[in-house]
Amino acid sequence: MKNSFKYIGGLVVCLIIGLFLIFQLPYQKILISFLNVGQGDSILIRTPDDYTVLIDGGPSASVLDELGQIVPIYNRTIDLIILSHPHADHVNGLVEVVKRFKVEKVLIVGTPYNNAFYQEFLRVINRDGISLNIAQANNDIKLGNYVFIDVVWPINSLVGKHFENVNNASLSVRVLFEGHSVMLSGDAEIEQEHEIIESGFDLSADIYKAGHHGSRTASSEEFLEKVEPEIAVIQSGIENSFEHPHKETLKKFRERNIEVRRNDLEGRVDFIFSL
Ligand SMILES: [Zn+2]
């Protein structure tokens, strides 16, 4: 009898240690996940001090399935949402995210754009009293102990400023943490990439989210020269109608020995950095 008590006691201790490890392990690392949302952008960052950042939400509510696989069930808070620009393949999925998660803060460029999902996104933010912030280069964001989000474009607020091509109003950030950096320039095309370079900020990054889904309209030689990434991640959908990524872009990456990771070929692309 005594022995079986010892045995059960031992099992319980193992179980508690096991559960502790399961829940604790993710917090020893920083996770950057390029979510598999089809033809669109969505990037999730999770930090050891339990901060969650979501940059864009892809074209549909499928982002919720991806979040469900990564964010622990007990965590319904997203500390920061960054919307690069209000095109459907970046904002539409965010509508369900702001409705279902407790969102602390949202960062946008504020350029006017006629998209019903974007209007709904703003309506829910307003209704729920979520902190809405307009991106400017001097408004960088520090999140907890590990993550610094350096806004590299726009320099000044774009509120009320119309863009014929909203791709070129893409909020661009360099995410810095523990000696690593990630460059995210939304769908910025070559003209905007030039402006980002003109801003004079350090753009170097280990990981570069290929601009505009790997389109030939982005990832100019001069931009790649500044970012100098080791890895480029292309967020494009299987057999998308734009034929992203374009072969010219893939060739540039190949010539520069940049490793290419692709959502359309691999599904979700995760990077885990140990502290
Ligand atoms: Zn896009």
CSV table of N, CA, C and O and ligand atoms in Angstrom, one decimal, residues 40-41 85 87 89-90 167 187 212-213, ligand 1:
chain,number,residue,atom,x,y,z
A,40,GLY,N,-1.6,36.9,-48.7
A,40,GLY,CA,-1.7,38.0,-47.8
A,40,GLY,C,-0.6,37.9,-46.8
A,40,GLY,O,0.2,36.9,-46.7
A,41,ASP,N,-0.4,39.0,-46.0
A,41,ASP,CA,0.6,39.1,-45.0
A,41,ASP,C,0.0,38.9,-43.6
A,41,ASP,O,-1.1,39.4,-43.3
A,85,HIS,N,-1.0,48.5,-44.2
A,85,HIS,CA,-1.8,49.4,-45.1
A,85,HIS,C,-3.1,48.7,-45.3
A,85,HIS,O,-3.3,47.5,-45.1
A,87,HIS,N,-5.1,47.5,-47.5
A,87,HIS,CA,-5.6,46.6,-48.6
A,87,HIS,C,-6.2,45.3,-48.0
A,87,HIS,O,-5.7,44.9,-46.9
A,89,ASP,N,-5.8,42.1,-48.4
A,89,ASP,CA,-5.0,41.0,-48.1
A,89,ASP,C,-4.1,41.3,-46.8
A,89,ASP,O,-3.4,40.4,-46.4
A,90,HIS,N,-4.3,42.4,-46.2
A,90,HIS,CA,-3.6,42.8,-45.0
A,90,HIS,C,-4.6,43.0,-43.8
A,90,HIS,O,-4.3,42.7,-42.7
A,167,ASN,N,-0.2,50.7,-51.7
A,167,ASN,CA,1.0,49.9,-51.4
A,167,ASN,C,2.2,50.8,-50.9
A,167,ASN,O,2.9,50.4,-50.0
A,187,ASP,N,3.7,46.2,-48.4
A,187,ASP,CA,3.7,46.0,-49.8
A,187,ASP,C,4.5,47.2,-50.5
A,187,ASP,O,4.2,47.5,-51.7
A,212,HIS,N,5.9,43.2,-50.8
A,212,HIS,CA,4.8,43.0,-51.8
A,212,HIS,C,4.8,41.5,-52.3
A,212,HIS,O,4.7,41.3,-53.5
A,213,HIS,N,4.8,40.6,-51.3
A,213,HIS,CA,4.7,39.2,-51.6
A,213,HIS,C,5.7,38.6,-52.7
A,213,HIS,O,5.3,37.7,-53.4
B,1,ZN,ZN,-0.5,42.7,-50.1
